[in-house]
XYZ file of C-alpha atoms in Angstrom:
602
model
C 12.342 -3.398 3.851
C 8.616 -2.813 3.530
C 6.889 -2.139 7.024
C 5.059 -5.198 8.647
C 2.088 -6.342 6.352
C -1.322 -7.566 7.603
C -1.839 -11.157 8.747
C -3.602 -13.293 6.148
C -7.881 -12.397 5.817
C -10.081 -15.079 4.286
C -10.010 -14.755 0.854
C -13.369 -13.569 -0.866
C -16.123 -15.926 -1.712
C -16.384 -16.223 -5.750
C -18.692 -12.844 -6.474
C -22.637 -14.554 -7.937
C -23.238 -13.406 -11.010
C -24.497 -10.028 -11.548
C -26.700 -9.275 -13.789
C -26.940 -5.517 -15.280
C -30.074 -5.411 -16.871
C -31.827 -2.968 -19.149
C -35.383 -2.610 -19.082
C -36.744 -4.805 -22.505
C -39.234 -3.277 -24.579
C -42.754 -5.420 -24.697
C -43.174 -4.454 -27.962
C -41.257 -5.430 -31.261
C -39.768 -2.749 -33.001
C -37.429 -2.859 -36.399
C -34.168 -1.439 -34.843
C -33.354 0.067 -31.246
C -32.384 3.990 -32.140
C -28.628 4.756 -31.672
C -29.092 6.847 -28.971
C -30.812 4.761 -26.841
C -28.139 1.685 -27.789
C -25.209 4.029 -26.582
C -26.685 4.665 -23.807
C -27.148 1.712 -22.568
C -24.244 0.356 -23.597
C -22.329 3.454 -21.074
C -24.718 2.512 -18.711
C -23.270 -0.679 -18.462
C -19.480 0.508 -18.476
C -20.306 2.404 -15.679
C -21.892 -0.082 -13.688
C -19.121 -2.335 -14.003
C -16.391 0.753 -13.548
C -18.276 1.044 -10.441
C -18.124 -2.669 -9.076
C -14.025 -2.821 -10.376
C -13.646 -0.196 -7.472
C -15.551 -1.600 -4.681
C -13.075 -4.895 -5.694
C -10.288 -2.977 -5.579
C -11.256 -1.141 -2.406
C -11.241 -4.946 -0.752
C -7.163 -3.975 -1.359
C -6.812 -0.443 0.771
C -3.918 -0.841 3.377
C -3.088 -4.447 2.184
C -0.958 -3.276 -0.758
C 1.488 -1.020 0.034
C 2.913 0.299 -1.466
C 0.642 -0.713 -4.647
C -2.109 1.384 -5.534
C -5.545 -0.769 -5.136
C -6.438 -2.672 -8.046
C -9.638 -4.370 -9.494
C -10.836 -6.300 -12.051
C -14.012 -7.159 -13.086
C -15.028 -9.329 -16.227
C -18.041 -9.271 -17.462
C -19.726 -10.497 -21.081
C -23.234 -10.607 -22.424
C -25.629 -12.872 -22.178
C -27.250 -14.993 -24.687
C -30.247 -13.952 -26.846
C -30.225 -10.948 -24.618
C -29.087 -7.252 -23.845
C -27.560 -8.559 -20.468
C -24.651 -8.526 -19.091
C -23.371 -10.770 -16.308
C -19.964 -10.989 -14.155
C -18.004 -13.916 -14.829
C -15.032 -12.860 -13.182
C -13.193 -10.364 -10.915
C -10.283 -10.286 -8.606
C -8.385 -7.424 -6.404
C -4.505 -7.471 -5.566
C -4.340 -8.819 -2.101
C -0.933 -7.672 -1.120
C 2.501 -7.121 -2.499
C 4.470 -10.026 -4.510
C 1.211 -11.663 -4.875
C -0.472 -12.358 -8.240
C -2.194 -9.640 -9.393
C -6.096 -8.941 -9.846
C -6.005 -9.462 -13.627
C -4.709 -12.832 -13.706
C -7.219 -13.807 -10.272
C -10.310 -12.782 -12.636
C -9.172 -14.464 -15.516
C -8.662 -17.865 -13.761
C -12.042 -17.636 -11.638
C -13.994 -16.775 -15.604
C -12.267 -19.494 -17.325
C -13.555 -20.146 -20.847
C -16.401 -17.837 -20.545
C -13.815 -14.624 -20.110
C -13.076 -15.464 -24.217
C -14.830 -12.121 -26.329
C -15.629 -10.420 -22.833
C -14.886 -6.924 -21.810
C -12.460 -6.138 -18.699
C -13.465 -3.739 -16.193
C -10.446 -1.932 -14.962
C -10.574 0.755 -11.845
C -6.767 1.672 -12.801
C -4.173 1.380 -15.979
C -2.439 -1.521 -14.609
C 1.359 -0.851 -13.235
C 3.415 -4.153 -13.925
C 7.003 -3.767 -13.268
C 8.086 -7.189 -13.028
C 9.166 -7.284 -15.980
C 6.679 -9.776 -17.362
C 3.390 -7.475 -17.988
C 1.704 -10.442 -16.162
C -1.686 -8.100 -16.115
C -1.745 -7.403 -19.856
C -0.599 -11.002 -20.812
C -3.422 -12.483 -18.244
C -5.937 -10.833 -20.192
C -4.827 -11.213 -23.784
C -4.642 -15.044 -22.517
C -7.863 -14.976 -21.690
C -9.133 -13.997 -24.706
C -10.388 -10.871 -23.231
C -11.621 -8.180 -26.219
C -12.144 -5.041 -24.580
C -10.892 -3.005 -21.727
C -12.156 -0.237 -20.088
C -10.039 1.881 -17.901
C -11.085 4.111 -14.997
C -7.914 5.942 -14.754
C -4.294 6.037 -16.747
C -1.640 5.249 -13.837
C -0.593 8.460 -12.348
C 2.955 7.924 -12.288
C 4.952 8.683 -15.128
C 6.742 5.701 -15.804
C 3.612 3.641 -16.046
C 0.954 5.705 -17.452
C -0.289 4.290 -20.345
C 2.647 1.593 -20.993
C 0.063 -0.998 -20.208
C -2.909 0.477 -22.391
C -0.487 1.019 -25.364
C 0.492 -2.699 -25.038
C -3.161 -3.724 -25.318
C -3.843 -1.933 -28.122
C -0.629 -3.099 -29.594
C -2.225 -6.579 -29.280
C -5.503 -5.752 -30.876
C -7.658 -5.407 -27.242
C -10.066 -2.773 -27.878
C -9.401 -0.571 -24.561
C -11.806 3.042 -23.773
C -10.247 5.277 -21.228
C -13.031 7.107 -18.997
C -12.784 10.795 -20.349
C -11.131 10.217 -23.139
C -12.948 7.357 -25.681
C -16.139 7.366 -22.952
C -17.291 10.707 -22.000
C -20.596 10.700 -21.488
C -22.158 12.146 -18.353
C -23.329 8.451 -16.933
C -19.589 7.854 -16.475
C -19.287 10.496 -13.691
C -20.425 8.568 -10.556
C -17.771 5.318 -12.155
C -15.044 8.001 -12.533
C -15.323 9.328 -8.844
C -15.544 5.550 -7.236
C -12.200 5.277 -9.690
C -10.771 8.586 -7.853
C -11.973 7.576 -4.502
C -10.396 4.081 -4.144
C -7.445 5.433 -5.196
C -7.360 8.570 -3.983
C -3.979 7.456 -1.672
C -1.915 7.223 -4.942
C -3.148 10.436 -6.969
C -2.043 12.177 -3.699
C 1.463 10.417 -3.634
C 1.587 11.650 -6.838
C 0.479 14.961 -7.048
C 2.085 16.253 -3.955
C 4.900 13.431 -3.087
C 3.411 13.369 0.092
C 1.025 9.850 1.740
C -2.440 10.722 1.655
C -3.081 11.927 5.179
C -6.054 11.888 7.085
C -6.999 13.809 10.346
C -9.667 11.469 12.630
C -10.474 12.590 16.077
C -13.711 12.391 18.114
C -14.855 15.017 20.202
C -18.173 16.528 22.303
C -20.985 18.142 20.941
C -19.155 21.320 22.640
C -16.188 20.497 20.168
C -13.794 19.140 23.050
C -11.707 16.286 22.593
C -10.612 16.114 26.574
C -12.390 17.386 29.790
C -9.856 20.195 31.259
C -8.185 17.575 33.261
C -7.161 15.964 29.986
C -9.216 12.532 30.905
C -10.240 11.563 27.384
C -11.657 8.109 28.162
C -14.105 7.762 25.975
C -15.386 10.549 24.148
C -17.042 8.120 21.458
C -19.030 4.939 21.582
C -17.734 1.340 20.938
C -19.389 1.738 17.341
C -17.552 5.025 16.714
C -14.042 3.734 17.692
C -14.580 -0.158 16.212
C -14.970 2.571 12.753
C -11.327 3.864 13.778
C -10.180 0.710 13.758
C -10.854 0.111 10.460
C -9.286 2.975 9.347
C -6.061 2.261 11.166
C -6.462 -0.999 9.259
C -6.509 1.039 5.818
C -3.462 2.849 6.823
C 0.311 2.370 6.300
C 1.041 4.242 9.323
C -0.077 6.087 12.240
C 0.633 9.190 13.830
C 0.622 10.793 17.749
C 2.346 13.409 19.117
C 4.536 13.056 22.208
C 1.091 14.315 24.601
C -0.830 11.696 23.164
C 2.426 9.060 24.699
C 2.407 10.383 27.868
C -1.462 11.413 28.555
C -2.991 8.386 27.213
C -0.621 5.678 26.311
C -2.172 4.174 23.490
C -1.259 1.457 21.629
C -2.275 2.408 17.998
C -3.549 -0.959 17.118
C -6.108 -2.065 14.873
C -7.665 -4.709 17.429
C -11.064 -6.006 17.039
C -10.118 -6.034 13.229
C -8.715 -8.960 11.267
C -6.036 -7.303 9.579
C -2.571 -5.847 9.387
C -1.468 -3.363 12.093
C -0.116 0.042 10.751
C 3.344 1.186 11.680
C 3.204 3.716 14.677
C 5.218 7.426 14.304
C 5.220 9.142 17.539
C 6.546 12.998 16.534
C 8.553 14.450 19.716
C 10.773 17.270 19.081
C 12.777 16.584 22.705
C 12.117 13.168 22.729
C 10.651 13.980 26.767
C 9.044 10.496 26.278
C 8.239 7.460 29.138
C 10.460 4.590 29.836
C 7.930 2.779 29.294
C 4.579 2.531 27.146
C 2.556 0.475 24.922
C 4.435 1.678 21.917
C 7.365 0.536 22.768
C 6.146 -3.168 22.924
C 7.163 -3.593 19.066
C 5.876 -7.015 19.242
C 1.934 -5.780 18.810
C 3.200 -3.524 15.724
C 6.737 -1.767 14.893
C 7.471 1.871 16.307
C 9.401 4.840 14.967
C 10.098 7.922 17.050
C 10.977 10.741 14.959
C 12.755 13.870 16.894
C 15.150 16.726 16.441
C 18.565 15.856 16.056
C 20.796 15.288 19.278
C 17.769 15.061 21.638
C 17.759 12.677 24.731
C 20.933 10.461 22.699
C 20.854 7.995 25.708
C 16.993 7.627 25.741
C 17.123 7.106 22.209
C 19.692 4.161 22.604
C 17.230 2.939 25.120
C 14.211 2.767 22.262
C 16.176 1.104 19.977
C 17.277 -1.343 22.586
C 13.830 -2.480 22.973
C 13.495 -2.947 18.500
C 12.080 0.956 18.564
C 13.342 2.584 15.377
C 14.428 6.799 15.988
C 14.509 8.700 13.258
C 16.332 12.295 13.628
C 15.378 15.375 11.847
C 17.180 18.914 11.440
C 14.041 20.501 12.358
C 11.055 18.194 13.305
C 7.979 19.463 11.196
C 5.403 17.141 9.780
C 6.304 17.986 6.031
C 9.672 16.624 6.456
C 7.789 13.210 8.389
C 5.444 12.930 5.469
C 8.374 13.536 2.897
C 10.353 10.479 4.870
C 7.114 8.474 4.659
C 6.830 8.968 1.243
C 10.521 7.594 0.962
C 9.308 4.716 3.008
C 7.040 3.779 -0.046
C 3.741 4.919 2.391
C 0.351 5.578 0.525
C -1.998 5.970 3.440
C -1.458 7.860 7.135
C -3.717 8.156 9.866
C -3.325 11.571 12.648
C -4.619 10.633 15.738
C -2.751 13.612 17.638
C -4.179 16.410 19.577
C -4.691 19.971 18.686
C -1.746 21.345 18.361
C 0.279 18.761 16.051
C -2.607 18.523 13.834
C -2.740 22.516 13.744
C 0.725 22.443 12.577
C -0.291 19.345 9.923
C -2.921 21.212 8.598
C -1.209 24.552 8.008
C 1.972 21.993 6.583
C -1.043 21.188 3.743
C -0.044 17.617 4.490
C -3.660 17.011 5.586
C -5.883 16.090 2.813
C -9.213 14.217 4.833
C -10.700 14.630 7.767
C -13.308 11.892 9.916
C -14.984 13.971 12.835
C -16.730 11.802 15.221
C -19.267 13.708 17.040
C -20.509 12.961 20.421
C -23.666 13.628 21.608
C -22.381 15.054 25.027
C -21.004 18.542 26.646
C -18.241 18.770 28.983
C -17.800 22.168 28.551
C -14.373 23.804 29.862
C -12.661 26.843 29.156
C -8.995 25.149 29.190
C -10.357 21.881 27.901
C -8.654 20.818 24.372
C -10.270 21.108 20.984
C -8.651 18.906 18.090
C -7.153 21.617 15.902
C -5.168 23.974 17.954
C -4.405 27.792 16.134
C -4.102 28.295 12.862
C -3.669 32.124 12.873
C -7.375 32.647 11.672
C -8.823 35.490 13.209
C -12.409 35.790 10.679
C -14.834 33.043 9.550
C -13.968 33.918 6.115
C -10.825 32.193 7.357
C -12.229 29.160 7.497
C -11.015 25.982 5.533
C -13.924 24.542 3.795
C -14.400 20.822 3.523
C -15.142 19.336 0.158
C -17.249 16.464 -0.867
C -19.133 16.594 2.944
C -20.674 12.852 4.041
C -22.498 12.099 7.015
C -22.976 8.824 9.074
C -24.940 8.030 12.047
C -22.637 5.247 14.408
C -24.894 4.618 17.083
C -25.264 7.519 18.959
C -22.539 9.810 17.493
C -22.172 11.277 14.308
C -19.442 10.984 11.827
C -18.551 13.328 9.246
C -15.822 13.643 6.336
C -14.818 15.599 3.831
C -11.594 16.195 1.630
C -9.267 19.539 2.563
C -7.933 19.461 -0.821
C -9.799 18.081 -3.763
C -8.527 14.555 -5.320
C -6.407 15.283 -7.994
C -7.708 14.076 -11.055
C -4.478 13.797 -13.257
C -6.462 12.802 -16.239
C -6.483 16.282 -18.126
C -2.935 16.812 -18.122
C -1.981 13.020 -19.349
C -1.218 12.809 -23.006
C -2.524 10.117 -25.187
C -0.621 6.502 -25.485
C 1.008 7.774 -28.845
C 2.303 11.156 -27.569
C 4.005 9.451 -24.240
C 7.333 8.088 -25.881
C 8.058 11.692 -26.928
C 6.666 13.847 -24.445
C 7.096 11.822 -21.477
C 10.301 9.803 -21.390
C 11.287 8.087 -18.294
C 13.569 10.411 -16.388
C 15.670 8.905 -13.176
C 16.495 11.627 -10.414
C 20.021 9.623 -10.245
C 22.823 9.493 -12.020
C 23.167 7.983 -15.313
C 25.366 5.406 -14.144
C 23.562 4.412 -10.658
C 20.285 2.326 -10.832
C 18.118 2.586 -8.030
C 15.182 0.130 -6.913
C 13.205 -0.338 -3.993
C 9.319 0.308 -4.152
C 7.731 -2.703 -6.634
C 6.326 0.078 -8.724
C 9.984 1.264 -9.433
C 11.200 0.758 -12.984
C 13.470 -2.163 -11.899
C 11.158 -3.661 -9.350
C 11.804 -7.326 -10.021
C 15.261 -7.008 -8.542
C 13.482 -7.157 -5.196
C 13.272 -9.979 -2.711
C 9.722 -9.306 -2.343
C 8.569 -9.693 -6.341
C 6.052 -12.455 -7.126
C 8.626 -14.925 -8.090
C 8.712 -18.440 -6.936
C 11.336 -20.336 -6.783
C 12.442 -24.212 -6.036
C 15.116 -24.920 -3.501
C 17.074 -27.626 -1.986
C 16.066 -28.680 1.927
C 18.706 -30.338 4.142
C 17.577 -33.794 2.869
C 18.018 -32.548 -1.072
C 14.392 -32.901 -1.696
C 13.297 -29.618 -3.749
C 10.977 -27.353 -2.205
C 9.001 -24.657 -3.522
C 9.116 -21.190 -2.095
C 6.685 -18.137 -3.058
C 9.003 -15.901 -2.861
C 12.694 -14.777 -2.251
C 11.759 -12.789 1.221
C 10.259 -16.203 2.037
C 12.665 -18.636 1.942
C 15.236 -15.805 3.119
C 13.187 -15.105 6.514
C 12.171 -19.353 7.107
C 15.844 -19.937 6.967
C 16.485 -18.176 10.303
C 14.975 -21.330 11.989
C 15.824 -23.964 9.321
C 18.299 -26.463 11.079
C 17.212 -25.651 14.713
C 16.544 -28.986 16.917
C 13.231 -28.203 18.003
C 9.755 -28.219 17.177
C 8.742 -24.831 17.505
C 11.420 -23.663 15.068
C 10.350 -26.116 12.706
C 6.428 -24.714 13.019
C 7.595 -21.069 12.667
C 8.998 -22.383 9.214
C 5.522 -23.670 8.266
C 4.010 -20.598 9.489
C 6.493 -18.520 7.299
C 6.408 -20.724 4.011
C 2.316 -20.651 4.305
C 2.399 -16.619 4.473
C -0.124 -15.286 1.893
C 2.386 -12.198 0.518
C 6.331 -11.828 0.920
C 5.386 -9.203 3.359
C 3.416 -11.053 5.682
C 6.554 -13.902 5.498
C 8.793 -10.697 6.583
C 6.378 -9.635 9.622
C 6.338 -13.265 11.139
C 9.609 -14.132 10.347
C 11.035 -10.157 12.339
C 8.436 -11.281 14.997
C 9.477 -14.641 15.695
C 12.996 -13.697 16.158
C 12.542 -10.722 18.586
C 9.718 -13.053 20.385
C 12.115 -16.086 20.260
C 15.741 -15.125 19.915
C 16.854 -18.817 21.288
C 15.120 -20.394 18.416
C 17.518 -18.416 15.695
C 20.088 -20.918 13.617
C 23.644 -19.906 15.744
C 25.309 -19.438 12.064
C 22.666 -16.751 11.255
C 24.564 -13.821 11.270
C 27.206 -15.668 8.994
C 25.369 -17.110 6.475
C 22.273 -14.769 5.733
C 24.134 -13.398 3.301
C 24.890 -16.604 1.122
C 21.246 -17.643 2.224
C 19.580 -14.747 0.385
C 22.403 -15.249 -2.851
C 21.251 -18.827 -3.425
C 17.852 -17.574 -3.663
C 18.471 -14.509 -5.602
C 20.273 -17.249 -8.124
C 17.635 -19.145 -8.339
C 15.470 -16.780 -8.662
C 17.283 -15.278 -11.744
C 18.409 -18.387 -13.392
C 14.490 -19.474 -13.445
C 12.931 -16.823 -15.026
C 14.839 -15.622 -18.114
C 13.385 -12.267 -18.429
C 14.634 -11.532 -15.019
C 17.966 -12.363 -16.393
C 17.771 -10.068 -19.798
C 16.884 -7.325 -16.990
C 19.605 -7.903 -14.849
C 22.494 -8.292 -17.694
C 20.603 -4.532 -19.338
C 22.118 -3.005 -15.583
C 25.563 -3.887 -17.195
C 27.844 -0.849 -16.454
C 25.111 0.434 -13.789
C 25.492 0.532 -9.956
C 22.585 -0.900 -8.407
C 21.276 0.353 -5.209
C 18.648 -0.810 -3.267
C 17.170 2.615 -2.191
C 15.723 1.235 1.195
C 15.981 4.714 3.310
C 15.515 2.668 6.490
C 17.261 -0.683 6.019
C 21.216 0.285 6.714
C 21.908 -3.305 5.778
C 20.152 -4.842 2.460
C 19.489 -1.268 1.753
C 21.315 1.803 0.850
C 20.023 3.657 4.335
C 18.771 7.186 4.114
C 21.356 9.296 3.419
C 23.628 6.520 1.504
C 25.105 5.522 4.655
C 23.316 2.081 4.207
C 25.923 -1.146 2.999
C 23.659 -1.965 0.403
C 24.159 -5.913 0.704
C 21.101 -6.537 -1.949
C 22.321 -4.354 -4.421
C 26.189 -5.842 -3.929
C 24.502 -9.352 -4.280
C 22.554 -8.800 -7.549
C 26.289 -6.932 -9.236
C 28.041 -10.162 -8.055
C 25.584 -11.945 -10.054
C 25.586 -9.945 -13.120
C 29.142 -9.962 -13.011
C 29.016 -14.516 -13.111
C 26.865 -14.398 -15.759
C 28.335 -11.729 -18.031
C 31.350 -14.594 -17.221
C 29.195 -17.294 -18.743
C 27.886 -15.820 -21.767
């Protein structure tokens, strides 16, 4: 299952319209010169481009694992060379509706003969093209894309299928290449610079953040470390822990400073916390093991401290085991996981070892204006087996930001990869680029949403209307919805009956899944006493439902004839297939079982 989503966050106030105007000439003249026309014409584009990613960036660490997507719609105004947003939306989370359809509903009427402002080639894969039908619905007559999707399976599916429906659609650096279009194509890159990463290098986009003295130490001698930055500075790191899919400390952090890894302070999800520990010499007790704040894993070398490791799981701590512990065989595992975005917070010498990995990609230096000096006292990248300046790793695309009294700076380690170049057009993809599975022929394997079969999860955006106890039908968002209310449907008390509410009122399937694992590890005397028995049939009568609602689901499901289906889940060893196949794979068994009723029926 997908790790624990963010709580819900107040969804954004309709945008006021904004104008983008061009400066009208005082005087009358016969025709406006083509030049000058084109011109301003880009110059719109890329104003728009531009405001489609700051939407989208209202997405980072909320859709995992989703890339972040915006929309803006725009159209001209009357009599006039303006232009004016009517329109936009960003995908708030996974299995909820996506940003195409949220702009078309807020523009209405006026999105009919308007132009849609994409940041990214939308990536539908529930099997409905919901974000190309939203906007041919709309009446929408142009798009313009930032980016084609970077993964294979996607790119340009969803631009060949507007033009296939007579939608005009211009791809930045391919029909729009003038040089206005630069600053539009880097906001593009930027915002979702965690995917063309993933994609590139099938590795999360990782940053590095640490904070350190103006003397470049990160700890006095003693190792006291409390607090290098301001309240400013680290209120910043909380954000980008909010951004994040997952954080990362090494087992010194655990036992000098016993943090919790939280994003407090910030209304938003809490990313899972990785703890890297080759002996697994870790306390009995810490912060991180309170998986009620946020979920754990512990990854280690194989065999070490068994007995401790029973321990951690005891308390709902997850430990991962590795044939060697290095943090290109973490980041490959978080990949698996589905992860777009982590977060180092470790100390000099894991991040040394991350950085000469090349798993590190960013960097956020917070810079304190003090000196502690210290011969022995730690500096945040421990040796890399430089021994001359000409050594030196240079950081690309260098920002600076005063916060308070410190001083942040960023750069990139490796430049984002902009996959544009090597993409070929919509009309060369079904013969250049055919979708290739790395299983066999005869096994089907889903698990991410942005997998070719992605509708056969529990999480897709697929409501569904079920029976309560009194036969009254109820509406539920999703399957992972109804499937994690159900633990406390039926239980005589009040509190069970509010944790329902709580779940069937959850924005995204994910956040249904974080309350729903919470509550029962919080409350494990408020669980139906059948649970165990009947989760299975619970989650079949909504898969059923699901399936015999939406007929396109069905046509999907019945195309698997023949086909094994596996839900690739490395870390769930029940619904899941479990990381090395070990998993039982209950989700996939459920969805053969019924393939194999209907093939009966037909």
């Amino acid at each position: 299952m997908p790790p624990p989503p963010r709580p819900p966050v107040a969804a954004p106030a309709p945008a006021a319209p904004c104008p983008i105007r061009v400066a009208p000439s005082r005087r009358r003249i016969p025709a406006v010169p083509r030049a000058v026309s084109v011109a301003a014409s880009h110059a719109h584009d890329a104003a728009f481009l531009r405001r489609a990613a700051d939407v989208a960036d209202r997405s980072a660490g909320l859709t995992c694992p989703h890339p972040n997507f915006g929309c803006v719609i725009a159209r001209p105004e009357p009599g006039g060379p303006e232009a004016r947003v009517v329109g936009e939306g960003f995908l708030y989370a996974q299995g909820t509706r996506c940003a195409e359809l949220l702009a078309a509903e807020e523009a209405g009427e006026r999105a009919r003969g308007a132009t849609a402002y994409l940041n990214l080639e939308p990536g539908d894969c529930y099997g409905d093209s919901t974000a190309v039908s939203s906007l041919v619905q709309a009446g929408i007559t142009r798009v313009v894309v930032g980016l084609r999707h970077p993964l294979k399976h996607l790119r340009g599916k969803a631009i060949q299928s507007l033009r296939s429906e007579g939608i005009q659609v211009d791809v930045v650096g391919e029909d729009l290449q003038s040089k206005l279009f630069k600053e539009a194509l880097t906001s593009c890159l930027i915002v979702n610079a965690p995917l063309l990463y993933r994609a590139a290098f099938r590795v999360p986009f990782s940053v590095l953040k640490y904070a350190m003295t103006a003397d470049g130490k990160i700890a006095a001698s003693s190792g006291h470390a409390s607090w290098v930055s301001g309240r400013a500075s680290r209120g910043r790191v909380f954000e980008l822990r909010g951004r994040s899919d997952a954080v990362i400390v090494g087992g010194n952090t655990v036992r000098r400073d016993d943090p919790r890894l939280t994003a407090r302070h910030v209304k938003g999800h809490v990313p899972v916390r990785i703890v890297m520990s080759q002996t697994c010499n870790l306390p009995e007790e810490a912060n991180l093991w309170n998986v009620h704040e946020a979920y754990t894993i512990v990854a280690t070398q194989r065999g070490a401290r068994r007995d401790f490791q029973k321990k951690l799981a005891m308390k709902g701590v997850e430990v991962v085991e590795f044939d060697m512990l290095n943090p290109r065989d973490v980041m490959s595992y978080c990949y698996d996981r589905g992860y777009l975005s982590v977060l180092w917070e470790c100390g000099g010498t894991l991040s040394a070892a991350a950085i000469s990995a090349r798993v590190i990609h960013k960097v956020y230096a917070f810079c304190a204006p003090k000196i502690i000096g210290g011969v022995t006292a730690p500096t945040p990248v421990g040796d890399l087996g430089m021994n001359q300046m000409t050594q030196a790793i240079d950081l690309i695309d260098v920002s600076y930001e005063q916060i308070d009294r410190d001083m942040l700076m960023s750069g990139f380690i490796q430049p984002i990869p902009d996959l544009s170049p090597v993409i070929p057009s919509a009309d060369e993809i079904p013969s250049v680029d055919p979708e290739v599975s790395p299983y066999e022929t005869n096994i089907i394997s889903f698990y991410k949403t942005w997998d070719t079969f992605g509708a056969f999860s529990n999480f897709s955006p697929h409501p569904i209307d079920m029976p309560d106890e009194k036969g009254d039908c109820l509406t539920w968002p999703t399957v992972e919805h109804y499937y994690q209310a159900h633990k406390f449907v039926g239980v005589d008390n009040p509190q069970a009956n509010d944790i329902v509410q709580e779940i069937k009122q959850a924005r995204s399937p994910e956040e249904a899944a974080r309350i729903g694992r919470t509550r029962q590890r919080e409350f494990p005397e408020l669980i139906r006493p059948d649970w165990e028995s009947m989760k299975i049939d619970v989650m079949y009568r909504a898969l059923k439902c699901k399936f015999s609602t939406y007929a396109h689901l069905t046509e999907m499901l019945l195309s698997t004839a023949g086909s094994v289906l596996v839900e690739s889940s490395p870390h769930d060893l029940f619904w899941g297939g479990g990381r090395e196949g070990e998993g039982l794979n209950y989700l996939g068994r459920l969805l053969m079982q019924l393939r194999s009723e209907i093939l009966g029926t037909v």
